[in-house]
């Protein structure tokens, strides 16, 4: 019966959504199929009885497949399993063989059976299933003992109609919600550590993503821009292929440098970024902006600076990292694979005109006075006119 490797995939929160359950599960299955297909042939993904079953050719390395599957948002856990016809004798034999296999690979002495039955018409109740299967295992694996308190192995038995499942691990996924189930946001994506993490976190909650990136070519190099595209393609593994809008903000920086106080450069540029991002968002059906700002991290992210930045746009701005420490942001970056790319030393548009002493407590009235010296609308139109759009594919 087990000519394929079988994996049980559990939906996380998606399973809690009442009437939407089927919809969320379908979206998850779709994402799972798409992601698996990138790397593997001969894998079947099927929804059944509130679970998702993945059947893969034996030639596919299970760990590799699990690694790929766990990049799909909405998955609570994954269990490599074996199946047996739903008859207590068959289940017992299969469980004993399953434990024999484990004993050949690892040194285990004790186990505990944890049984449940989704099929309430099954003639035995859960505790009886556990006792009976336990007896089969003890008979088949002479050196094993039962330990109900601290077993080396929990042997899970999931009895269902026709076919039952035996497994020992629940490998946690990222959780979250399936991609595409929660609107669409425009992330302001730099080449730094934070914004890719912010993007990933919003996508984890089911949000579809587009990105806008600002550069100051020729002050920033072609290589710096390529780095951002490479970074984006790492995040695209999780949040699917997406569009990135690339805007040269240099004319705005030059206008500010010519007409406004030097110490206001950063905050003024950030307000322009928000305005431009809002326009690009509206043109592309995005209802929110997303940034990688974190309270107090740098001068442009003090409470006052964030308030003044926020004032430039009417769109809701999601700042998923706002209350996170840098070390925690960095550990997510490492986990999702963006960190190494982010720390490659390429210049960013914000560093090109970095003031020596940026204002840390900007006042909105004063900032607006400075903006009064600029042709805000004209400048935005100018840079928008030269905007490029690139498709980012998963790496
Ligand atoms: P990051 O690591 O994301 O670059 P940061 O700590 O360097 O963030 P800032 O440079 O103050 O912080 O930028 C704050 C946020 O503004 C970024 O997280 C990003 O969302 C946005 N941002 C900054 N620079 C750019 C850029 N060149 N293009 C697009 N968005 C940008
Ligand atoms: Mg940055």
Tab-separated table of C-alpha atoms in Angstrom, residues 6-193:
chain	number	residue	atom	x	y	z
A	6	UNK	CA	2.772	10.198	2.396
A	7	UNK	CA	2.613	13.498	4.255
A	8	UNK	CA	-0.268	14.864	6.263
A	9	UNK	CA	-0.462	18.658	6.083
A	10	UNK	CA	-2.527	20.513	8.675
A	11	UNK	CA	-3.960	23.947	8.107
A	12	UNK	CA	-3.389	26.372	10.930
A	13	UNK	CA	-5.738	29.232	11.542
A	14	UNK	CA	-7.228	28.655	8.131
A	15	UNK	CA	-9.058	25.733	9.655
A	16	UNK	CA	-10.776	27.968	12.193
A	17	UNK	CA	-12.551	30.151	9.710
A	18	UNK	CA	-16.023	28.629	9.759
A	19	UNK	CA	-17.657	28.800	6.380
A	20	UNK	CA	-14.450	30.039	4.781
A	21	UNK	CA	-12.620	26.868	5.748
A	22	UNK	CA	-13.006	25.239	2.331
A	23	UNK	CA	-11.900	28.410	0.563
A	24	UNK	CA	-8.787	28.780	2.707
A	25	UNK	CA	-7.927	25.113	2.252
A	26	UNK	CA	-8.319	25.368	-1.508
A	27	UNK	CA	-6.023	28.400	-1.630
A	28	UNK	CA	-3.496	26.522	0.475
A	29	UNK	CA	-3.633	23.457	-1.754
A	30	UNK	CA	-3.168	25.651	-4.806
A	31	UNK	CA	-0.080	27.296	-3.307
A	32	UNK	CA	1.277	23.950	-2.181
A	33	UNK	CA	0.896	22.447	-5.660
A	34	UNK	CA	2.524	25.440	-7.286
A	35	UNK	CA	5.491	25.495	-4.961
A	36	UNK	CA	6.058	21.740	-5.139
A	37	UNK	CA	5.868	21.760	-8.929
A	38	UNK	CA	8.817	24.127	-9.105
A	39	UNK	CA	11.110	21.444	-7.780
A	40	UNK	CA	9.435	18.029	-7.985
A	41	UNK	CA	7.429	15.914	-10.409
A	42	UNK	CA	5.115	13.150	-9.412
A	43	UNK	CA	3.647	14.648	-6.250
A	44	UNK	CA	-0.081	14.581	-5.631
A	45	UNK	CA	-1.796	17.069	-3.295
A	46	UNK	CA	-5.348	16.328	-2.214
A	47	UNK	CA	-7.803	17.712	0.312
A	48	UNK	CA	-9.720	15.177	2.364
A	49	UNK	CA	-11.574	15.234	5.647
A	50	UNK	CA	-10.165	18.529	6.918
A	51	UNK	CA	-6.578	17.537	6.140
A	52	UNK	CA	-4.342	17.806	3.124
A	53	UNK	CA	-2.595	14.684	1.925
A	54	UNK	CA	0.563	14.808	-0.136
A	55	UNK	CA	1.727	11.668	-1.906
A	56	UNK	CA	5.202	11.721	-3.377
A	57	UNK	CA	7.273	9.302	-5.374
A	58	UNK	CA	9.663	7.350	-3.121
A	59	UNK	CA	12.595	8.729	-5.094
A	60	UNK	CA	11.938	12.202	-3.684
A	61	UNK	CA	13.946	12.887	-0.543
A	62	UNK	CA	11.303	13.460	2.174
A	63	UNK	CA	13.312	16.140	3.986
A	64	UNK	CA	13.736	18.109	0.776
A	65	UNK	CA	10.029	17.958	0.084
A	66	UNK	CA	9.149	18.980	3.641
A	67	UNK	CA	11.533	21.932	3.421
A	68	UNK	CA	9.809	23.110	0.261
A	69	UNK	CA	6.290	22.543	1.601
A	70	UNK	CA	6.981	24.404	4.810
A	71	UNK	CA	7.457	27.620	2.818
A	72	UNK	CA	3.719	27.713	2.194
A	73	UNK	CA	1.845	30.069	4.507
A	74	UNK	CA	-1.151	28.629	6.317
A	75	UNK	CA	0.462	25.318	7.248
A	76	UNK	CA	0.419	24.497	10.960
A	77	UNK	CA	2.347	21.249	10.735
A	78	UNK	CA	3.478	18.419	8.478
A	79	UNK	CA	3.667	14.739	9.399
A	80	UNK	CA	5.396	12.075	7.305
A	81	UNK	CA	2.988	9.150	7.684
A	82	UNK	CA	2.282	5.613	6.591
A	83	UNK	CA	-1.187	4.362	5.819
A	84	UNK	CA	-3.005	1.155	6.597
A	85	UNK	CA	-6.451	-0.175	5.768
A	86	UNK	CA	-8.842	0.767	8.585
A	87	UNK	CA	-9.024	-2.569	10.315
A	88	UNK	CA	-7.472	-2.931	13.749
A	89	UNK	CA	-5.311	-5.933	12.838
A	90	UNK	CA	-3.878	-4.219	9.776
A	91	UNK	CA	-3.279	-0.995	11.692
A	92	UNK	CA	-1.560	-2.930	14.507
A	93	UNK	CA	0.767	-4.776	12.102
A	94	UNK	CA	1.579	-1.592	10.204
A	95	UNK	CA	2.307	0.231	13.482
A	96	UNK	CA	4.673	-2.548	14.605
A	97	UNK	CA	6.526	-2.417	11.264
A	98	UNK	CA	6.661	1.361	11.474
A	99	UNK	CA	8.291	1.152	14.917
A	100	UNK	CA	10.733	-1.523	13.694
A	101	UNK	CA	11.835	0.877	10.966
A	102	UNK	CA	12.416	3.637	13.492
A	103	UNK	CA	14.382	1.273	15.760
A	104	UNK	CA	16.728	0.438	12.900
A	105	UNK	CA	17.561	4.105	12.453
A	106	UNK	CA	17.535	5.455	16.007
A	107	UNK	CA	18.086	4.209	19.495
A	108	UNK	CA	14.653	4.241	21.098
A	109	UNK	CA	13.421	2.279	24.095
A	110	UNK	CA	9.999	3.567	24.969
A	111	UNK	CA	6.835	4.669	23.218
A	112	UNK	CA	3.294	5.747	23.848
A	113	UNK	CA	0.362	5.336	21.478
A	114	UNK	CA	-1.861	8.354	20.969
A	115	UNK	CA	-4.935	7.255	19.022
A	116	UNK	CA	-7.949	9.124	17.733
A	117	UNK	CA	-10.720	8.186	15.382
A	118	UNK	CA	-12.195	10.604	12.895
A	119	UNK	CA	-14.488	7.740	11.851
A	120	UNK	CA	-16.891	7.407	14.777
A	121	UNK	CA	-18.360	4.225	13.319
A	122	UNK	CA	-15.063	2.409	13.857
A	123	UNK	CA	-15.872	-0.488	16.260
A	124	UNK	CA	-13.186	0.432	18.840
A	125	UNK	CA	-13.020	3.659	20.839
A	126	UNK	CA	-9.770	5.643	20.967
A	127	UNK	CA	-8.388	4.201	24.256
A	128	UNK	CA	-9.066	0.658	23.018
A	129	UNK	CA	-7.368	1.425	19.712
A	130	UNK	CA	-4.340	2.717	21.627
A	131	UNK	CA	-4.220	-0.376	23.871
A	132	UNK	CA	-4.591	-2.806	20.989
A	133	UNK	CA	-2.026	-1.108	18.761
A	134	UNK	CA	0.332	-0.920	21.762
A	135	UNK	CA	0.037	-4.690	22.180
A	136	UNK	CA	0.918	-5.263	18.504
A	137	UNK	CA	3.981	-3.037	18.833
A	138	UNK	CA	5.155	-4.770	22.026
A	139	UNK	CA	4.796	-8.130	20.321
A	140	UNK	CA	6.626	-7.012	17.158
A	141	UNK	CA	9.381	-5.016	18.873
A	142	UNK	CA	10.546	-7.085	21.835
A	143	UNK	CA	12.912	-4.534	23.394
A	144	UNK	CA	10.416	-1.666	23.397
A	145	UNK	CA	8.502	-0.655	26.499
A	146	UNK	CA	5.561	1.599	27.089
A	147	UNK	CA	6.177	4.866	28.923
A	148	UNK	CA	3.092	7.042	29.220
A	149	UNK	CA	4.947	9.945	30.859
A	150	UNK	CA	8.128	10.565	28.882
A	151	UNK	CA	8.192	8.249	25.868
A	152	UNK	CA	11.009	8.397	23.316
A	153	UNK	CA	8.380	8.177	20.603
A	154	UNK	CA	4.767	9.260	20.465
A	155	UNK	CA	3.058	6.942	18.013
A	156	UNK	CA	0.057	8.728	16.585
A	157	UNK	CA	-2.760	6.678	15.091
A	158	UNK	CA	-5.427	8.555	13.138
A	159	UNK	CA	-8.258	6.167	12.271
A	160	UNK	CA	-10.351	7.277	9.332
A	161	UNK	CA	-12.899	5.698	7.081
A	162	UNK	CA	-11.238	3.053	4.854
A	163	UNK	CA	-7.657	4.250	5.427
A	164	UNK	CA	-5.864	5.130	8.658
A	165	UNK	CA	-2.615	6.968	9.264
A	166	UNK	CA	0.390	6.276	11.468
A	167	UNK	CA	3.010	8.912	12.231
A	168	UNK	CA	5.295	10.221	14.946
A	169	UNK	CA	6.264	13.788	14.114
A	170	UNK	CA	4.431	17.054	13.720
A	171	UNK	CA	6.939	19.293	12.020
A	172	UNK	CA	5.789	22.893	12.535
A	173	UNK	CA	5.191	25.175	9.541
A	174	UNK	CA	5.225	28.982	9.606
A	175	UNK	CA	1.473	29.147	10.266
A	176	UNK	CA	-0.241	32.255	8.955
A	177	UNK	CA	-2.857	32.281	6.219
A	178	UNK	CA	-2.729	31.161	2.600
A	179	UNK	CA	-1.387	33.736	0.204
A	180	UNK	CA	-4.024	35.747	-1.619
A	181	UNK	CA	-6.664	35.550	1.097
A	182	UNK	CA	-6.147	39.047	2.520
A	183	UNK	CA	-5.962	41.943	0.105
A	184	UNK	CA	-2.946	43.390	-1.601
A	185	UNK	CA	-0.244	45.669	-0.222
A	186	UNK	CA	2.562	47.762	-1.703
A	187	UNK	CA	5.815	47.279	0.169
A	188	UNK	CA	8.532	49.932	0.126
A	189	UNK	CA	11.392	47.553	-0.509
A	190	UNK	CA	14.967	48.658	0.093
A	191	UNK	CA	18.052	46.487	-0.031
A	192	UNK	CA	18.256	46.398	3.762
A	193	UNK	CA	17.443	43.784	6.357
